[in-house]
PDB file of C-alpha atoms in Angstrom:
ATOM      1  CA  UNK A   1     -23.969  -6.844  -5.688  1.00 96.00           C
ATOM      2  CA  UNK A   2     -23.503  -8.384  -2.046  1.00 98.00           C
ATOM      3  CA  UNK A   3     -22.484  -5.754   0.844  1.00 98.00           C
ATOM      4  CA  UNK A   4     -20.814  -7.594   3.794  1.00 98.00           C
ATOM      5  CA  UNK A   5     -20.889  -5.340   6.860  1.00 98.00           C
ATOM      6  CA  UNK A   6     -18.709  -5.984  10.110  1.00 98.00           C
ATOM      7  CA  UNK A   7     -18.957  -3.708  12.956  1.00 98.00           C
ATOM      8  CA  UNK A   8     -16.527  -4.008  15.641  1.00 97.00           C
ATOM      9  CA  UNK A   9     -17.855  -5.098  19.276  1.00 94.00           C
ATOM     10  CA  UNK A  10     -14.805  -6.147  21.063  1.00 86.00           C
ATOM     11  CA  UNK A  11     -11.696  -4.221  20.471  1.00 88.00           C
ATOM     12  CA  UNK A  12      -8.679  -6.209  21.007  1.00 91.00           C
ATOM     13  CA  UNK A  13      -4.221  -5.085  22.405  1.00 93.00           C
ATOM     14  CA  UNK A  14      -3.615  -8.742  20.213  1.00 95.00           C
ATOM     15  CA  UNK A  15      -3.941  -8.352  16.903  1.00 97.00           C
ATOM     16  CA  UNK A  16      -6.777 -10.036  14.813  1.00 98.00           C
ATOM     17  CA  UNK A  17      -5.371 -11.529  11.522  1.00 98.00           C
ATOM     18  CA  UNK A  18      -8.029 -11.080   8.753  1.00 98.00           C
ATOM     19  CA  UNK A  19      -6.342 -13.149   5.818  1.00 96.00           C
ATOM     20  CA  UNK A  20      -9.660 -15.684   5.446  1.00 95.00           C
ATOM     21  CA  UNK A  21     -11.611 -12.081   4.938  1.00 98.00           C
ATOM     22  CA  UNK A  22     -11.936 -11.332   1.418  1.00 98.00           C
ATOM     23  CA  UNK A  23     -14.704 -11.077  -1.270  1.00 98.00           C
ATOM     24  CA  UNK A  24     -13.732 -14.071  -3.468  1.00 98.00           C
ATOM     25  CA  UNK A  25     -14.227 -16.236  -0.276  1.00 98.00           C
ATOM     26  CA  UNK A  26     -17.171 -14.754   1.042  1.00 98.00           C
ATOM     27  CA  UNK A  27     -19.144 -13.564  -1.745  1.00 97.00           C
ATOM     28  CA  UNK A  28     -21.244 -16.965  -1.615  1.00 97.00           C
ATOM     29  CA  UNK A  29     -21.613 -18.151   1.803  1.00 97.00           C
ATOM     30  CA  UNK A  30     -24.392 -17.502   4.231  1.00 97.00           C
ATOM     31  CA  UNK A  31     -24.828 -15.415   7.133  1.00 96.00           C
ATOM     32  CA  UNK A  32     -23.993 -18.421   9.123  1.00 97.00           C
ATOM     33  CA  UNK A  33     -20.963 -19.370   7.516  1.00 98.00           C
ATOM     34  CA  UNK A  34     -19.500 -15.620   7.512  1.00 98.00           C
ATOM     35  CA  UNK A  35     -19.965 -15.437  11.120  1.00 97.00           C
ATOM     36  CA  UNK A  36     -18.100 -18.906  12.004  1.00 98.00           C
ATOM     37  CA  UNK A  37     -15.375 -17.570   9.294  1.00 98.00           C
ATOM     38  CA  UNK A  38     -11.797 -18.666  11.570  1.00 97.00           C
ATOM     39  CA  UNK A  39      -9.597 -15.444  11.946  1.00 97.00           C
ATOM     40  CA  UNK A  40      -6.369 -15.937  14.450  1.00 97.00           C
ATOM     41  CA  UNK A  41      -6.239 -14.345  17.466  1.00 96.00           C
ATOM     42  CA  UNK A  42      -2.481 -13.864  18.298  1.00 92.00           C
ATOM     43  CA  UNK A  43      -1.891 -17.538  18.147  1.00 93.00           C
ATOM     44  CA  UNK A  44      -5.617 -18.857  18.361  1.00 95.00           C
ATOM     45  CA  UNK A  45      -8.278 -19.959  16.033  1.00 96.00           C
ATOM     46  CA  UNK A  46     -11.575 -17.968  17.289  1.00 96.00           C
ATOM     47  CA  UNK A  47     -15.093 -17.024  14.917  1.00 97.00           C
ATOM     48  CA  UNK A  48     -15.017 -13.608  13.510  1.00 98.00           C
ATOM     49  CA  UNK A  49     -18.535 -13.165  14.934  1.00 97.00           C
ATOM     50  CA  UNK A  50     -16.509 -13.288  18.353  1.00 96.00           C
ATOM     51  CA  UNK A  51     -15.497  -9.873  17.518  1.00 97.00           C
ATOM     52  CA  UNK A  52     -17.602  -8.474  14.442  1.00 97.00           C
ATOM     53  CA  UNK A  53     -21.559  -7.971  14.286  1.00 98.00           C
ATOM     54  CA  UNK A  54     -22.326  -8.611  10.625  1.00 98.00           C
ATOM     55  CA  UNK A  55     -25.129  -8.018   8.572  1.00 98.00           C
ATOM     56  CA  UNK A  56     -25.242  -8.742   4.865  1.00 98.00           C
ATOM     57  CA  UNK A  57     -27.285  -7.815   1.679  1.00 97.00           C
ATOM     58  CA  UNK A  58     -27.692  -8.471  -1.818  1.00 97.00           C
ATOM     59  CA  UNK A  59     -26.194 -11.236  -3.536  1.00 95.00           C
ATOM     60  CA  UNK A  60     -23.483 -11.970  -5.978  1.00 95.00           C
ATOM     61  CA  UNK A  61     -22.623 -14.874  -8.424  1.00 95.00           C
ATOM     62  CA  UNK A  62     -18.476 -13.635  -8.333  1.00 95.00           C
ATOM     63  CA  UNK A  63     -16.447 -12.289  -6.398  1.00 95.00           C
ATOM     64  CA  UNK A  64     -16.032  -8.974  -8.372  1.00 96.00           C
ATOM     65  CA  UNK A  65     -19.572  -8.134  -7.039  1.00 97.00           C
ATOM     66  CA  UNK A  66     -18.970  -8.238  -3.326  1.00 98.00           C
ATOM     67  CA  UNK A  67     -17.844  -5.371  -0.752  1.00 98.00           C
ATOM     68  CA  UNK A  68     -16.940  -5.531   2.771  1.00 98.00           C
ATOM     69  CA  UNK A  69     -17.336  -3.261   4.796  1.00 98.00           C
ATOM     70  CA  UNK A  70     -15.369  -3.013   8.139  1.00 98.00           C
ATOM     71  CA  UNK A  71     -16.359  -0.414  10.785  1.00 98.00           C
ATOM     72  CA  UNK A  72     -14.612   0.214  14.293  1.00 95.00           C
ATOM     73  CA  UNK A  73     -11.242   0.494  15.801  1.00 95.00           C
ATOM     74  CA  UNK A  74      -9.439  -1.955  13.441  1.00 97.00           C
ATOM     75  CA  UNK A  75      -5.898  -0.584  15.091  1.00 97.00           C
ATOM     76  CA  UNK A  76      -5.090  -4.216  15.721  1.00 97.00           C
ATOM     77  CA  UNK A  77      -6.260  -5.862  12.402  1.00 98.00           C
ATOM     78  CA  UNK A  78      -3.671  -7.128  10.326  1.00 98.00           C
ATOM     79  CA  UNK A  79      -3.506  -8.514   7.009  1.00 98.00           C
ATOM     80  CA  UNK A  80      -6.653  -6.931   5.520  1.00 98.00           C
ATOM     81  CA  UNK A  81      -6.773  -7.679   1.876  1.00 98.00           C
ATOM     82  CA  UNK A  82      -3.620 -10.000   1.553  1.00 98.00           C
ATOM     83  CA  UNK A  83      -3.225 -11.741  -1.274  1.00 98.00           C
ATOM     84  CA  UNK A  84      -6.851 -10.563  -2.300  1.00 98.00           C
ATOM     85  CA  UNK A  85      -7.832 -10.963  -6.203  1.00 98.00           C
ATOM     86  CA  UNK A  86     -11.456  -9.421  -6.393  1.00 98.00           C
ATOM     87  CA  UNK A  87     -13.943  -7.300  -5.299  1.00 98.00           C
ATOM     88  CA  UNK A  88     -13.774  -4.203  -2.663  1.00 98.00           C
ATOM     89  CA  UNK A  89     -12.735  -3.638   0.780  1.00 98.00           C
ATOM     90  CA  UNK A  90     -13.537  -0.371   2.680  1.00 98.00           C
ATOM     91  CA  UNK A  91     -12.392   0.030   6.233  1.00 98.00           C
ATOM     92  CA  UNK A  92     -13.548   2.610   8.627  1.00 98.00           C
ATOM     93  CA  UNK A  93     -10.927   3.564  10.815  1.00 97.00           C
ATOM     94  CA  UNK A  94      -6.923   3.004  11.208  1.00 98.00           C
ATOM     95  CA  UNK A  95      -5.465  -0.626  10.253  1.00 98.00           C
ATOM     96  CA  UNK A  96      -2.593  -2.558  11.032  1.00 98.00           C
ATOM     97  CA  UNK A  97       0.421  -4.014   9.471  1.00 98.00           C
ATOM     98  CA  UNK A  98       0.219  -5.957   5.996  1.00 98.00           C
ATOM     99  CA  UNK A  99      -2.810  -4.099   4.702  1.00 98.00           C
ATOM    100  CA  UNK A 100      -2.946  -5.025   0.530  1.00 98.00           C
ATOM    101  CA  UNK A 101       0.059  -7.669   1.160  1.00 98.00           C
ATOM    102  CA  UNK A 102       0.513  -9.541  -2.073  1.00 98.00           C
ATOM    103  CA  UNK A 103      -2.396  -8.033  -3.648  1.00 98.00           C
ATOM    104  CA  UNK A 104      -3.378  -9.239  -6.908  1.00 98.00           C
ATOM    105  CA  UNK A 105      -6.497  -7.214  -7.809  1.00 98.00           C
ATOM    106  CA  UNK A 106      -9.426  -5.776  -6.727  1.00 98.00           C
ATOM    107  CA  UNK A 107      -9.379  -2.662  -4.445  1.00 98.00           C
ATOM    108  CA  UNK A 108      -9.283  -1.460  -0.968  1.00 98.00           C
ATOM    109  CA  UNK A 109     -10.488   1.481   0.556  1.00 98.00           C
ATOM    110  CA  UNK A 110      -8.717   2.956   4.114  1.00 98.00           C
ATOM    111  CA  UNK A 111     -10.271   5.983   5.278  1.00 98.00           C
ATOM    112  CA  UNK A 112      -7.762   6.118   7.859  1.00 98.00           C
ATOM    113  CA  UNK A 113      -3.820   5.938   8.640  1.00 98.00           C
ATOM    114  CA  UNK A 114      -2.223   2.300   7.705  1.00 98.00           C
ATOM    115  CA  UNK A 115       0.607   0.771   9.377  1.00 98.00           C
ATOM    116  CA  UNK A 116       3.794  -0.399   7.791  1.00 98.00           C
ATOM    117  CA  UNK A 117       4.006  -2.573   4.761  1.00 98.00           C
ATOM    118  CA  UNK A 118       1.077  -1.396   2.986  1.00 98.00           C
ATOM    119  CA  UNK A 119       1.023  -3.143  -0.577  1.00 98.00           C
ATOM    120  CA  UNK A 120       4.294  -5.379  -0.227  1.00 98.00           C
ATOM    121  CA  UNK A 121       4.467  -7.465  -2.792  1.00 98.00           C
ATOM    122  CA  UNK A 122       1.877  -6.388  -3.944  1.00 98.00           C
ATOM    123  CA  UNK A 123       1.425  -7.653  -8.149  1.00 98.00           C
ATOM    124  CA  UNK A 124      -2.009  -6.127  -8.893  1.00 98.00           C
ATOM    125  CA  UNK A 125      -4.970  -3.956  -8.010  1.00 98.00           C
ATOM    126  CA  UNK A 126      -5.649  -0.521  -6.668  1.00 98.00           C
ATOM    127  CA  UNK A 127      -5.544   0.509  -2.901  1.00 99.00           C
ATOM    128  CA  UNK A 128      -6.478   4.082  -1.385  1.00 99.00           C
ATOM    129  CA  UNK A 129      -5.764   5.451   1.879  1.00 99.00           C
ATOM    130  CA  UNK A 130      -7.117   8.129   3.003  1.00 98.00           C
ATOM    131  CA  UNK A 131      -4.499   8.803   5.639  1.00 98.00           C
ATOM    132  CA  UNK A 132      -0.869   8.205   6.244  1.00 98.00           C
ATOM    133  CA  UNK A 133       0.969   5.203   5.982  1.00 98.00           C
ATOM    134  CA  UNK A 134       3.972   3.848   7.996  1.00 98.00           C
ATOM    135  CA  UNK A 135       7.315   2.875   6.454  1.00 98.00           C
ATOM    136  CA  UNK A 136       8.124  -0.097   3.736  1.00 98.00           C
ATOM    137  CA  UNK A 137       4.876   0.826   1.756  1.00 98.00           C
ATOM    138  CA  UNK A 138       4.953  -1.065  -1.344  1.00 98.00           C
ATOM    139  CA  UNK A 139       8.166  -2.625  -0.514  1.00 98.00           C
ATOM    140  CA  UNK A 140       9.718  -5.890  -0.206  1.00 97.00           C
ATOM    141  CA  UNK A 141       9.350  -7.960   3.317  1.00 94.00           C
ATOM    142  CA  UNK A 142      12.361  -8.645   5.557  1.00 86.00           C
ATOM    143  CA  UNK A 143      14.997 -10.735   3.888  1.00 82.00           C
ATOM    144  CA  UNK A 144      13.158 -10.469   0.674  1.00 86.00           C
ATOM    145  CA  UNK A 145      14.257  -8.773  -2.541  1.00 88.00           C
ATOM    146  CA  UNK A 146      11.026  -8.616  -4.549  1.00 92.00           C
ATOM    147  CA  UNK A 147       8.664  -5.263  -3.880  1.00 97.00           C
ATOM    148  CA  UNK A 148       5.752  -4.204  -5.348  1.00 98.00           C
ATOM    149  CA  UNK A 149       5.659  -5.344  -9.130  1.00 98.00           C
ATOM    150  CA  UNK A 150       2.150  -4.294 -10.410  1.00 98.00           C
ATOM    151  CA  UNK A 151      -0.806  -2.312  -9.418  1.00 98.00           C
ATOM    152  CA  UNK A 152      -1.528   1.554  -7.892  1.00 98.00           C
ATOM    153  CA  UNK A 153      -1.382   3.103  -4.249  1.00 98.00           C
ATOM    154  CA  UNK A 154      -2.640   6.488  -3.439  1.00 98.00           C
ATOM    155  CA  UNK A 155      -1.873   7.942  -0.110  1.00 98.00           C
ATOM    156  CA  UNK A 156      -3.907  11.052   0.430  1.00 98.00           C
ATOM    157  CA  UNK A 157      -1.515  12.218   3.822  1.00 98.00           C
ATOM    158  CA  UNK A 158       1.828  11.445   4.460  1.00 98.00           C
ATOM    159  CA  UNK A 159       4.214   8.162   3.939  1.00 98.00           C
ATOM    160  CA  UNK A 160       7.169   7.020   6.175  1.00 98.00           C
ATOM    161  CA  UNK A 161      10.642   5.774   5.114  1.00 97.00           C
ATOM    162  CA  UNK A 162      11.707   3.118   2.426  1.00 97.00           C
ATOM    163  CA  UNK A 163       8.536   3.824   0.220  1.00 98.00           C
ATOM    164  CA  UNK A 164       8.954   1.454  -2.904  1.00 98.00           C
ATOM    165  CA  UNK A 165      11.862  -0.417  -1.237  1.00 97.00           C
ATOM    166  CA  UNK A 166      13.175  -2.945  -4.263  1.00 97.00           C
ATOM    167  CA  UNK A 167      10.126  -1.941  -6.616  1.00 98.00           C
ATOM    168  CA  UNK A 168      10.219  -3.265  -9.837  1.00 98.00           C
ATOM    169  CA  UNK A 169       6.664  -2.069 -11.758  1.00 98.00           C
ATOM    170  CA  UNK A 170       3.151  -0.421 -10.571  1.00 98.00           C
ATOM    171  CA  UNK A 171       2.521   3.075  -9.446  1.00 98.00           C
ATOM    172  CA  UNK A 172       2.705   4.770  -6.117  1.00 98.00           C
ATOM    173  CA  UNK A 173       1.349   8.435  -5.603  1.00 98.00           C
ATOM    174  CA  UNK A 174       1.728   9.996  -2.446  1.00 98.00           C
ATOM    175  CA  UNK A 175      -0.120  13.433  -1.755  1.00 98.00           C
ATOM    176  CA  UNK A 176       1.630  14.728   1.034  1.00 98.00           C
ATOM    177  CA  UNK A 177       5.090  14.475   2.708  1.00 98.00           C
ATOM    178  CA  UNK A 178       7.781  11.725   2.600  1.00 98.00           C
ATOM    179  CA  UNK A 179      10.380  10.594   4.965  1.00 98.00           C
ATOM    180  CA  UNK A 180      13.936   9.376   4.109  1.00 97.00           C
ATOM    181  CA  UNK A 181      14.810   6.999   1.728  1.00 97.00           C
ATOM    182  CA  UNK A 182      12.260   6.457  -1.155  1.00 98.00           C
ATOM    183  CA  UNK A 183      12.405   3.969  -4.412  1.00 97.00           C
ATOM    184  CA  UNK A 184      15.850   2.396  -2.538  1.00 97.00           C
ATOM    185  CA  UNK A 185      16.537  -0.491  -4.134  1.00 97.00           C
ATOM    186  CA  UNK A 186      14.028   0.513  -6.814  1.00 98.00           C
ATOM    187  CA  UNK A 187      14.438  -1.148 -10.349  1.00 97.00           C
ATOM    188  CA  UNK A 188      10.901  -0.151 -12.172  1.00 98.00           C
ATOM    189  CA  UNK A 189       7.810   1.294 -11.873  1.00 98.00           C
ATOM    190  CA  UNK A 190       6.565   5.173 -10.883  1.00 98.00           C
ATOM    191  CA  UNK A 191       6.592   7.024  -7.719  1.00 98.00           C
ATOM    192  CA  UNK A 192       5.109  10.377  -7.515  1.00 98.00           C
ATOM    193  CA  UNK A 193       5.723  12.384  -4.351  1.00 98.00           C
ATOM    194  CA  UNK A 194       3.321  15.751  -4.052  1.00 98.00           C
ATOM    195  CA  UNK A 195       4.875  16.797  -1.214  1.00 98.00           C
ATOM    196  CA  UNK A 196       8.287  17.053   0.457  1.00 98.00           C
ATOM    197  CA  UNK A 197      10.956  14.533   0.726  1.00 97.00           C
ATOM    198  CA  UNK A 198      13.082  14.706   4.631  1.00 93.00           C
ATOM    199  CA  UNK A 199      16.655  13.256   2.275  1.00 94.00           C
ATOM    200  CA  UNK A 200      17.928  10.970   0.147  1.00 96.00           C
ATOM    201  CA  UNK A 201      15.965   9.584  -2.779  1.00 96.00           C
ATOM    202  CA  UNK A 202      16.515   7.202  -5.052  1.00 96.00           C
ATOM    203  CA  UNK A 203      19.172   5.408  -3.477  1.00 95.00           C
ATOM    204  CA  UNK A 204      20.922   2.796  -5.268  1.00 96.00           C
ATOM    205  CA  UNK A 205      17.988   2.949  -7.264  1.00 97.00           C
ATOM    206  CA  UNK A 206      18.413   0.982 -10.734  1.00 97.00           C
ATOM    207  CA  UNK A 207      15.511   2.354 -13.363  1.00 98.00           C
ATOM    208  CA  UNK A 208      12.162   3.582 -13.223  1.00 98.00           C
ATOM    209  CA  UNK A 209      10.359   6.427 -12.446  1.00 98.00           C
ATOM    210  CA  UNK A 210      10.704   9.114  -9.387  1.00 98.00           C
ATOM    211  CA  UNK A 211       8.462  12.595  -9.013  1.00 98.00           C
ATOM    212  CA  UNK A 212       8.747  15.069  -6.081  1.00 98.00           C
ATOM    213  CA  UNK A 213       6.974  18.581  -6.299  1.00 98.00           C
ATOM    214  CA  UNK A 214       7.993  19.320  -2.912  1.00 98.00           C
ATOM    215  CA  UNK A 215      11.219  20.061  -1.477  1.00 96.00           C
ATOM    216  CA  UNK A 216      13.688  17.300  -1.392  1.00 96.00           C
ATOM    217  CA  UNK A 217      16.367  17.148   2.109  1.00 87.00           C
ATOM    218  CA  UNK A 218      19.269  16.186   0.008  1.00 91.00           C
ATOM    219  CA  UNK A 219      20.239  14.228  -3.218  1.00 94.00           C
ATOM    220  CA  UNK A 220      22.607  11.304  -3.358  1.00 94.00           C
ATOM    221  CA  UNK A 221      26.288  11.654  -5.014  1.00 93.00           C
ATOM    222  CA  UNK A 222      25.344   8.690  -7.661  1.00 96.00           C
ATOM    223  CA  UNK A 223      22.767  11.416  -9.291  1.00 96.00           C
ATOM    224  CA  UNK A 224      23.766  13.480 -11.700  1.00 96.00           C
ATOM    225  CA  UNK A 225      21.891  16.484 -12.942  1.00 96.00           C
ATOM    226  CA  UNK A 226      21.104  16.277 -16.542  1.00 96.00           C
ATOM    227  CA  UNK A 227      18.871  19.536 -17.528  1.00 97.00           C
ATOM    228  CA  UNK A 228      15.869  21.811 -16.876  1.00 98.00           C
ATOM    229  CA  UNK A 229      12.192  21.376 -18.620  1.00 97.00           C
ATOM    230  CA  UNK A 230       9.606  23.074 -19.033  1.00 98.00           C
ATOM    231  CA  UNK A 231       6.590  21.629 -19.081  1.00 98.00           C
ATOM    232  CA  UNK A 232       7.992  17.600 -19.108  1.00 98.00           C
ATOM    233  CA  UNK A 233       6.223  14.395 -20.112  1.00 97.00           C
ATOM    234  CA  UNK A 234       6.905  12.174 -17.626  1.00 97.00           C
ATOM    235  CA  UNK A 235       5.152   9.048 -17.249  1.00 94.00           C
ATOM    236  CA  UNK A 236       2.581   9.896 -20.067  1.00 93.00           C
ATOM    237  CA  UNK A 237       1.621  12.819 -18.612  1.00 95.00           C
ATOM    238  CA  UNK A 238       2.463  16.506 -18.815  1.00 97.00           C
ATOM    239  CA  UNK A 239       3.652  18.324 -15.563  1.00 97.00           C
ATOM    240  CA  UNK A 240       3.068  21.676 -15.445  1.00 97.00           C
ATOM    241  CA  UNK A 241       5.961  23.910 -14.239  1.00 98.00           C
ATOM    242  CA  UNK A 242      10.163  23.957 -14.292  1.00 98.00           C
ATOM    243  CA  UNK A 243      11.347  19.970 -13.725  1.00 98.00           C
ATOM    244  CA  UNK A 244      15.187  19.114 -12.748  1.00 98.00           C
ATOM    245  CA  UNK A 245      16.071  15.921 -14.453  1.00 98.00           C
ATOM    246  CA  UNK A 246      18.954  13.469 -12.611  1.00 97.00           C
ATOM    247  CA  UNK A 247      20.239  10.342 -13.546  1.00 97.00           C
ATOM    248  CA  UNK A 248      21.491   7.254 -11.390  1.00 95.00           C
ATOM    249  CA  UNK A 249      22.297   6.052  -9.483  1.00 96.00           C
ATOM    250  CA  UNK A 250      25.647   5.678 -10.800  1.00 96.00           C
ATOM    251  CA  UNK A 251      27.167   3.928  -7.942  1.00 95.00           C
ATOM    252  CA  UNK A 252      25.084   0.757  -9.346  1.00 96.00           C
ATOM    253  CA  UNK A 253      25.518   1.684 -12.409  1.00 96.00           C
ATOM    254  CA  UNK A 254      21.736   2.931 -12.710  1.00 96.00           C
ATOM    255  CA  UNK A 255      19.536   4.258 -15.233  1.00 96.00           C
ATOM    256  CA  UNK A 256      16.866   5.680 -13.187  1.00 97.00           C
ATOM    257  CA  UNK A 257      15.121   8.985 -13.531  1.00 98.00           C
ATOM    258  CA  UNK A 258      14.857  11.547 -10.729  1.00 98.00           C
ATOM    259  CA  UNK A 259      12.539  14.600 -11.593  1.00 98.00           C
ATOM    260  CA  UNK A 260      12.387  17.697  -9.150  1.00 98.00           C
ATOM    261  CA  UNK A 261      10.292  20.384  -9.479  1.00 98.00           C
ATOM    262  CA  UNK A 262      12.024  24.252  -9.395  1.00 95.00           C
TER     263      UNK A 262
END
């Protein structure tokens, strides 16, 4: 197992773009070549040793056997993890936009809040934060009608609006509250909300999956209550308690399930 470990030294208001940063690419080089590793800048090229102290141990003959480790105020760090395919990333502190962005496998850790667009796109893999996320988590990117298609995200606090925005597979659990809008556009997959939803699930949402065992705002005319359970299997899995079933959303002509707890 290799351990790559960054600490911040020079905090930056323009963000640091940290697509070349991930295990598969690392895993082999040496000390020398991790620390002249090219990050942008806003719209420069500069050497992540400009900003990061690194020390390394261990080696590894895959990716699957590397971890970095990022440490500091990583506010203004984008792009952590996109399009990443193996191995483990674990970063200290808050993170910026695009965190998990077209994941494909492997996992990241945030023990922290995340910024918006968390997992878009993402088609594989497992990422944890430990904190809140911003809005369009799991969702598709402007102009785009593809979401999240594959993989799991926990959130451990709170999420913002338009979580699962055009979903179409993967899992999304969220252990505290949720703001407006959730699994819009969704057409597969399984979102679990633990706590309370402000309004409006489920909108024009086509099939899959959607849990809340908090208190949800209001629920969209397309959804139509179907019955009370005891005790449902939902997902694979018994929930314990009283569940409200709904259908929709009818006003696309939906299929979708909507499960509330009593």
């Amino acid at each position: 197992m290799r351990t790559i470990n960054l600490f911040m030294k020079q905090h930056t208001k323009i963000p640091l773009e940290f697509d070349n940063i991930l295990p598969e690419l690392l895993y082999d080089k040496t000390d020398d070549e991790i620390e002249n590793t090219l990050i942008y800048h806003g719209n420069r090229r500069e050497n992540l040793s400009d900003y990061f102290n690194i020390t390394t141990t261990g080696e590894a003959s895959s990716g699957d056997e590397c971890v970095i480790i990022i440490n500091g105020n990583l506010d203004r760090v984008k792009y952590i993890g996109l399009r990443m395919t193996k191995g483990q990333i674990i970063a200290n502190g808050n993170v910026d936009m695009h965190l998990g962005a077209q994941m494909q496998g492997g996992e990241i850790i945030v023990n922290g809040n995340a910024e918006s667009y968390v997992g878009r796109e993402m088609q594989g893999g497992n990422i944890i934060v430990n904190g809140d996320v911003k809005e369009f988590c799991g969702a598709s990117y402007m102009g785009e009608w593809r979401g999240m298609n594959g993989g799991c995200i926990l959130i451990n606090g709170n999420a913002g609006r338009q979580l699962g925005e055009c979903m179409s597979g993967g899992e999304i659990i969220v252990n505290g509250n949720c703001d407006m809008l959730p699994a819009i556009h969704m057409t597969g997959g399984y979102i679990q909300i633990n706590g309370n939803i402000s309004k409006w699930p489920a909108g024009q949402m086509k099939r899959g999956i959607i849990v809340v065992n908090g208190d949800v705002g209001e629920i969209l005319e397309g959804f139509t209550k179907k019955e009370v359970i005891q005790n449902p299997q939902i997902n694979g899995e018994y929930h314990i308690g009283k569940y409200a079933l709904y259908t929709g959303d009818e006003t696309v002509r939906g299929k979708a399930q909507l499960w509330i707890k009593q």
